[in-house]
mmCIF file of C-alpha atoms and ligand atoms in Angstrom:
data_model
loop_
_atom_site.group_PDB
_atom_site.id
_atom_site.type_symbol
_atom_site.label_atom_id
_atom_site.label_comp_id
_atom_site.label_asym_id
_atom_site.label_seq_id
_atom_site.Cartn_x
_atom_site.Cartn_y
_atom_site.Cartn_z
ATOM 1 C CA MET A 1 19.882 -20.603 -13.677
ATOM 2 C CA THR A 2 20.415 -22.974 -10.769
ATOM 3 C CA ASP A 3 18.747 -22.278 -7.473
ATOM 4 C CA SER A 4 21.452 -23.907 -5.380
ATOM 5 C CA ASN A 5 22.851 -20.619 -4.106
ATOM 6 C CA PRO A 6 21.360 -19.661 -0.749
ATOM 7 C CA PHE A 7 21.609 -15.847 -1.106
ATOM 8 C CA ARG A 8 18.572 -14.741 -3.081
ATOM 9 C CA LEU A 9 18.252 -11.534 -5.108
ATOM 10 C CA GLY A 10 15.022 -9.883 -6.222
ATOM 11 C CA VAL A 11 15.585 -7.577 -9.200
ATOM 12 C CA LEU A 12 13.192 -4.701 -9.970
ATOM 13 C CA GLY A 13 13.442 -2.812 -13.260
ATOM 14 C CA SER A 14 11.455 -0.894 -15.848
ATOM 15 C CA GLY A 15 13.549 -1.017 -19.007
ATOM 16 C CA GLU A 16 16.267 -2.706 -20.954
ATOM 17 C CA GLY A 17 17.532 -5.000 -18.218
ATOM 18 C CA SER A 18 21.235 -4.805 -19.082
ATOM 19 C CA ASN A 19 22.172 -4.553 -15.388
ATOM 20 C CA PHE A 20 20.030 -7.623 -14.690
ATOM 21 C CA GLY A 21 21.972 -9.344 -17.488
ATOM 22 C CA ALA A 22 25.327 -8.438 -15.913
ATOM 23 C CA ILE A 23 24.147 -9.606 -12.468
ATOM 24 C CA ALA A 24 22.645 -12.850 -13.791
ATOM 25 C CA ASP A 25 25.863 -13.593 -15.726
ATOM 26 C CA ALA A 26 27.949 -12.960 -12.612
ATOM 27 C CA CYS A 27 25.709 -15.367 -10.642
ATOM 28 C CA GLN A 28 25.939 -17.945 -13.404
ATOM 29 C CA ASN A 29 29.721 -17.917 -13.667
ATOM 30 C CA GLY A 30 30.253 -17.950 -9.908
ATOM 31 C CA ILE A 31 31.716 -14.421 -9.568
ATOM 32 C CA LEU A 32 28.653 -13.443 -7.550
ATOM 33 C CA PRO A 33 27.720 -16.027 -4.888
ATOM 34 C CA ALA A 34 23.962 -15.537 -5.221
ATOM 35 C CA SER A 35 21.028 -16.373 -7.446
ATOM 36 C CA VAL A 36 18.307 -14.190 -8.932
ATOM 37 C CA ALA A 37 15.142 -15.564 -7.331
ATOM 38 C CA VAL A 38 12.685 -13.246 -9.062
ATOM 39 C CA VAL A 39 12.505 -10.304 -11.488
ATOM 40 C CA LEU A 40 9.625 -7.815 -11.225
ATOM 41 C CA SER A 41 8.693 -4.944 -13.506
ATOM 42 C CA ASP A 42 6.174 -2.130 -13.519
ATOM 43 C CA VAL A 43 6.300 -2.078 -17.347
ATOM 44 C CA GLU A 44 4.423 -4.937 -18.982
ATOM 45 C CA GLU A 45 6.535 -5.061 -22.145
ATOM 46 C CA ALA A 46 9.905 -4.264 -20.553
ATOM 47 C CA ALA A 47 12.830 -5.946 -22.317
ATOM 48 C CA LEU A 48 13.950 -6.867 -18.795
ATOM 49 C CA LEU A 49 11.085 -9.383 -18.531
ATOM 50 C CA HIS A 50 12.006 -10.970 -21.871
ATOM 51 C CA ARG A 51 15.618 -11.267 -20.724
ATOM 52 C CA ALA A 52 14.516 -12.867 -17.460
ATOM 53 C CA ARG A 53 12.316 -15.406 -19.281
ATOM 54 C CA ASP A 54 15.186 -16.216 -21.657
ATOM 55 C CA ALA A 55 17.458 -16.765 -18.653
ATOM 56 C CA GLY A 56 14.883 -19.059 -17.012
ATOM 57 C CA VAL A 57 14.338 -16.698 -14.078
ATOM 58 C CA ALA A 58 10.881 -16.364 -12.491
ATOM 59 C CA CYS A 59 9.459 -12.974 -13.423
ATOM 60 C CA ALA A 60 6.274 -10.940 -13.361
ATOM 61 C CA PHE A 61 4.743 -7.643 -14.351
ATOM 62 C CA ILE A 62 3.057 -5.996 -11.394
ATOM 63 C CA ALA A 63 0.950 -2.966 -12.301
ATOM 64 C CA PRO A 64 2.150 0.117 -10.413
ATOM 65 C CA GLY A 65 -1.308 1.560 -9.791
ATOM 66 C CA LYS A 66 -2.603 5.079 -10.142
ATOM 67 C CA PHE A 67 0.531 7.204 -9.618
ATOM 68 C CA ARG A 68 3.153 8.178 -12.191
ATOM 69 C CA THR A 69 6.324 8.209 -10.076
ATOM 70 C CA LYS A 70 5.606 5.800 -7.238
ATOM 71 C CA LEU A 71 3.632 2.644 -6.426
ATOM 72 C CA ASP A 72 0.174 3.001 -4.960
ATOM 73 C CA GLU A 73 -0.613 1.199 -1.689
ATOM 74 C CA GLU A 74 -2.041 -1.911 -3.324
ATOM 75 C CA ALA A 75 0.854 -2.217 -5.780
ATOM 76 C CA GLU A 76 3.393 -1.688 -3.003
ATOM 77 C CA ALA A 77 1.799 -4.570 -1.055
ATOM 78 C CA SER A 78 1.913 -6.781 -4.170
ATOM 79 C CA TYR A 79 5.629 -6.074 -4.707
ATOM 80 C CA ILE A 80 6.395 -6.804 -1.045
ATOM 81 C CA LYS A 81 4.422 -10.064 -1.218
ATOM 82 C CA ALA A 82 6.094 -11.232 -4.440
ATOM 83 C CA LEU A 83 9.570 -10.541 -2.997
ATOM 84 C CA ASN A 84 8.727 -12.258 0.295
ATOM 85 C CA ASP A 85 7.169 -15.237 -1.506
ATOM 86 C CA ALA A 86 10.445 -15.584 -3.435
ATOM 87 C CA GLU A 87 12.330 -15.418 -0.095
ATOM 88 C CA VAL A 88 14.516 -12.616 -1.312
ATOM 89 C CA ASP A 89 17.493 -11.546 0.848
ATOM 90 C CA LEU A 90 18.386 -8.394 -1.095
ATOM 91 C CA VAL A 91 16.260 -6.173 -3.340
ATOM 92 C CA VAL A 92 18.263 -4.982 -6.339
ATOM 93 C CA LEU A 93 16.894 -1.974 -8.226
ATOM 94 C CA ALA A 94 18.152 -2.048 -11.803
ATOM 95 C CA GLY A 95 16.573 0.810 -13.709
ATOM 96 C CA PHE A 96 13.351 0.728 -11.660
ATOM 97 C CA MET A 97 11.884 4.130 -12.441
ATOM 98 C CA ARG A 98 9.609 4.524 -9.422
ATOM 99 C CA ILE A 99 10.431 5.905 -6.004
ATOM 100 C CA LEU A 100 10.163 3.370 -3.191
ATOM 101 C CA LYS A 101 9.315 4.648 0.239
ATOM 102 C CA GLY A 102 7.506 3.908 3.493
ATOM 103 C CA GLU A 103 6.123 0.400 3.787
ATOM 104 C CA PHE A 104 8.429 -1.023 1.134
ATOM 105 C CA LEU A 105 11.632 0.242 2.764
ATOM 106 C CA ARG A 106 10.399 -0.868 6.188
ATOM 107 C CA ALA A 107 9.740 -4.361 4.804
ATOM 108 C CA PHE A 108 13.314 -4.631 3.482
ATOM 109 C CA GLU A 109 15.169 -2.291 5.820
ATOM 110 C CA GLY A 110 18.853 -1.967 4.876
ATOM 111 C CA ARG A 111 18.321 -4.566 2.149
ATOM 112 C CA VAL A 112 17.586 -2.435 -0.927
ATOM 113 C CA VAL A 113 20.331 -1.302 -3.315
ATOM 114 C CA ASN A 114 20.240 0.812 -6.457
ATOM 115 C CA VAL A 115 22.504 1.723 -9.354
ATOM 116 C CA HIS A 116 22.471 5.302 -10.606
ATOM 117 C CA PRO A 117 24.066 6.664 -13.784
ATOM 118 C CA SER A 118 26.105 9.515 -12.237
ATOM 119 C CA LEU A 119 28.601 10.158 -9.471
ATOM 120 C CA LEU A 120 26.105 10.867 -6.701
ATOM 121 C CA PRO A 121 25.352 13.254 -5.082
ATOM 122 C CA ALA A 122 25.683 14.958 -8.482
ATOM 123 C CA PHE A 123 22.721 14.624 -10.817
ATOM 124 C CA PRO A 124 20.100 12.622 -8.899
ATOM 125 C CA GLY A 125 16.803 11.918 -10.658
ATOM 126 C CA LEU A 126 16.039 11.199 -14.280
ATOM 127 C CA GLU A 127 18.445 10.946 -17.230
ATOM 128 C CA ALA A 128 21.515 11.720 -15.155
ATOM 129 C CA TRP A 129 23.795 11.301 -18.198
ATOM 130 C CA LYS A 130 21.913 14.121 -19.968
ATOM 131 C CA GLN A 131 22.114 16.263 -16.846
ATOM 132 C CA ALA A 132 25.895 15.723 -16.836
ATOM 133 C CA LEU A 133 26.233 16.746 -20.492
ATOM 134 C CA ASP A 134 23.984 19.789 -20.029
ATOM 135 C CA HIS A 135 25.980 20.887 -16.985
ATOM 136 C CA GLY A 136 29.267 20.519 -18.847
ATOM 137 C CA VAL A 137 31.123 18.288 -16.379
ATOM 138 C CA LYS A 138 34.249 16.558 -17.682
ATOM 139 C CA VAL A 139 33.850 13.474 -15.504
ATOM 140 C CA THR A 140 30.711 11.590 -14.528
ATOM 141 C CA GLY A 141 30.173 7.911 -13.715
ATOM 142 C CA ALA A 142 28.079 5.314 -11.957
ATOM 143 C CA THR A 143 27.120 4.812 -8.301
ATOM 144 C CA VAL A 144 25.821 1.831 -6.343
ATOM 145 C CA HIS A 145 24.115 2.831 -3.099
ATOM 146 C CA PHE A 146 21.762 1.650 -0.389
ATOM 147 C CA VAL A 147 18.247 3.015 -0.802
ATOM 148 C CA ASP A 148 16.768 5.219 1.911
ATOM 149 C CA GLN A 149 13.766 7.562 2.069
ATOM 150 C CA GLY A 150 15.494 10.231 -0.048
ATOM 151 C CA VAL A 151 15.796 10.169 -3.837
ATOM 152 C CA ASP A 152 19.172 8.676 -4.890
ATOM 153 C CA ASN A 153 20.399 9.592 -1.425
ATOM 154 C CA GLY A 154 21.449 6.477 0.537
ATOM 155 C CA ALA A 155 24.960 5.467 1.642
ATOM 156 C CA ILE A 156 27.324 4.947 -1.286
ATOM 157 C CA ILE A 157 28.794 1.457 -1.732
ATOM 158 C CA ALA A 158 30.772 1.832 -4.984
ATOM 159 C CA GLN A 159 31.503 4.363 -7.706
ATOM 160 C CA GLU A 160 33.356 4.350 -11.018
ATOM 161 C CA THR A 161 34.261 7.426 -13.018
ATOM 162 C CA VAL A 162 33.544 7.861 -16.730
ATOM 163 C CA ARG A 163 35.142 10.693 -18.742
ATOM 164 C CA VAL A 164 32.861 12.983 -20.713
ATOM 165 C CA LEU A 165 34.298 13.443 -24.225
ATOM 166 C CA ASP A 166 33.975 16.621 -26.303
ATOM 167 C CA ASP A 167 31.968 14.867 -29.006
ATOM 168 C CA ASP A 168 29.727 12.870 -26.652
ATOM 169 C CA ILE A 169 26.013 12.599 -27.311
ATOM 170 C CA PRO A 170 23.616 11.386 -24.583
ATOM 171 C CA GLU A 171 23.202 7.827 -25.914
ATOM 172 C CA ILE A 172 26.944 7.186 -26.272
ATOM 173 C CA LEU A 173 27.750 8.620 -22.854
ATOM 174 C CA HIS A 174 24.980 6.504 -21.291
ATOM 175 C CA GLU A 175 26.409 3.437 -23.036
ATOM 176 C CA ARG A 176 29.830 3.990 -21.422
ATOM 177 C CA ILE A 177 28.175 4.615 -18.040
ATOM 178 C CA HIS A 178 26.298 1.323 -18.520
ATOM 179 C CA GLY A 179 29.694 -0.337 -18.958
ATOM 180 C CA ALA A 180 30.784 1.019 -15.565
ATOM 181 C CA GLU A 181 27.490 -0.084 -13.975
ATOM 182 C CA HIS A 182 27.922 -3.618 -15.271
ATOM 183 C CA ARG A 183 31.336 -3.784 -13.568
ATOM 184 C CA ILE A 184 30.531 -2.209 -10.195
ATOM 185 C CA TYR A 185 27.008 -3.512 -9.562
ATOM 186 C CA PRO A 186 27.750 -7.278 -9.487
ATOM 187 C CA GLU A 187 30.949 -6.553 -7.556
ATOM 188 C CA ALA A 188 29.159 -4.416 -4.929
ATOM 189 C CA ILE A 189 26.370 -6.983 -4.525
ATOM 190 C CA GLY A 190 29.041 -9.671 -4.107
ATOM 191 C CA ALA A 191 30.650 -7.647 -1.307
ATOM 192 C CA ILE A 192 27.267 -7.373 0.457
ATOM 193 C CA VAL A 193 26.602 -11.102 0.034
ATOM 194 C CA ARG A 194 30.006 -11.920 1.552
ATOM 195 C CA GLY A 195 29.276 -9.628 4.508
ATOM 196 C CA GLU A 196 32.156 -7.286 3.675
ATOM 197 C CA ILE A 197 30.183 -4.035 3.817
ATOM 198 C CA THR A 198 29.762 -2.226 7.141
ATOM 199 C CA LEU A 199 27.735 0.953 7.535
ATOM 200 C CA ARG A 200 29.222 3.813 9.619
ATOM 201 C CA GLY A 201 26.821 6.720 9.453
ATOM 202 C CA ARG A 202 26.671 7.688 5.790
ATOM 203 C CA ARG A 203 29.896 5.838 4.993
ATOM 204 C CA THR A 204 30.252 2.230 3.942
ATOM 205 C CA ILE A 205 33.493 0.495 4.860
ATOM 206 C CA LYS A 206 34.599 -2.541 2.882
ATOM 207 C CA SER A 207 36.639 -5.157 4.673
ATOM 208 C CA VAL A 208 39.180 -7.132 2.666
ATOM 209 C CA SER A 209 38.326 -10.822 2.610
HETATM 210 C C1 GAR B 301 20.734 2.378 -15.803
HETATM 211 O O1 GAR B 301 21.625 3.275 -16.421
HETATM 212 C C2 GAR B 301 20.433 2.835 -14.387
HETATM 213 O O2 GAR B 301 21.515 3.451 -13.774
HETATM 214 C C3 GAR B 301 19.324 3.829 -14.646
HETATM 215 O O3 GAR B 301 18.524 3.216 -15.619
HETATM 216 C C4 GAR B 301 19.353 2.425 -16.449
HETATM 217 C C5 GAR B 301 18.740 1.043 -16.552
HETATM 218 O O4 GAR B 301 19.416 0.273 -17.499
HETATM 219 N N1 GAR B 301 18.606 4.081 -13.448
HETATM 220 C C6 GAR B 301 18.199 5.296 -13.092
HETATM 221 O O5 GAR B 301 18.356 6.280 -13.776
HETATM 222 C C7 GAR B 301 17.487 5.345 -11.744
HETATM 223 N N2 GAR B 301 17.516 6.670 -11.204
HETATM 224 P P1 GAR B 301 19.124 -1.273 -17.655
HETATM 225 O O6 GAR B 301 17.613 -1.442 -17.682
HETATM 226 O O7 GAR B 301 19.750 -1.625 -18.978
HETATM 227 O O8 GAR B 301 19.749 -1.978 -16.493
#
């Protein structure tokens, strides 16, 4: 990946890395006017890190510390340092399965985005596609939002609906939601990079460029 693009993304993830793949592809083919400066993971063997290495993107495992659902103080400082060292403009959470709060959000205020596999505010938290199936909704989807102190709570930037089919099983539904994520996440990041997104209270307004 070339580093010629001035807008720098820092991607954090814990798993497969398919959203990283979609974002990196969009950067590569010029749809997204940015470059991925660094990829960080709290899971040492995450497929995400292999994908990043294959794509020639700087990447690192940073141990999350003693807690199960969040970073401890030392780990939080290490993540902030790695992102600052890479001169990241926007922090992109792509399947990062730890809650970021306090110091981290202050360090990157208004500059952290996340993708979630449901139409928020429905089904925040873990395995949102399973929650949707268990609840029996007929439509679910994907959401891109700014990250604030709440869990899956920040201002919504983009959403795409996905129909729930009668014979759906969790894996297949999640696969179709992934498809929606791969469309809306690079597009939403592109809108932020181009300065098209304005925040009005909880609402984001997109200007047409
Ligand atoms: C994505 O479906 C993302 O929405 C979800 O993890 C998956 C990561 O996939 N994130 C959450 O559930 C966060 N609450 P990926 O590693 O292939 O990009």
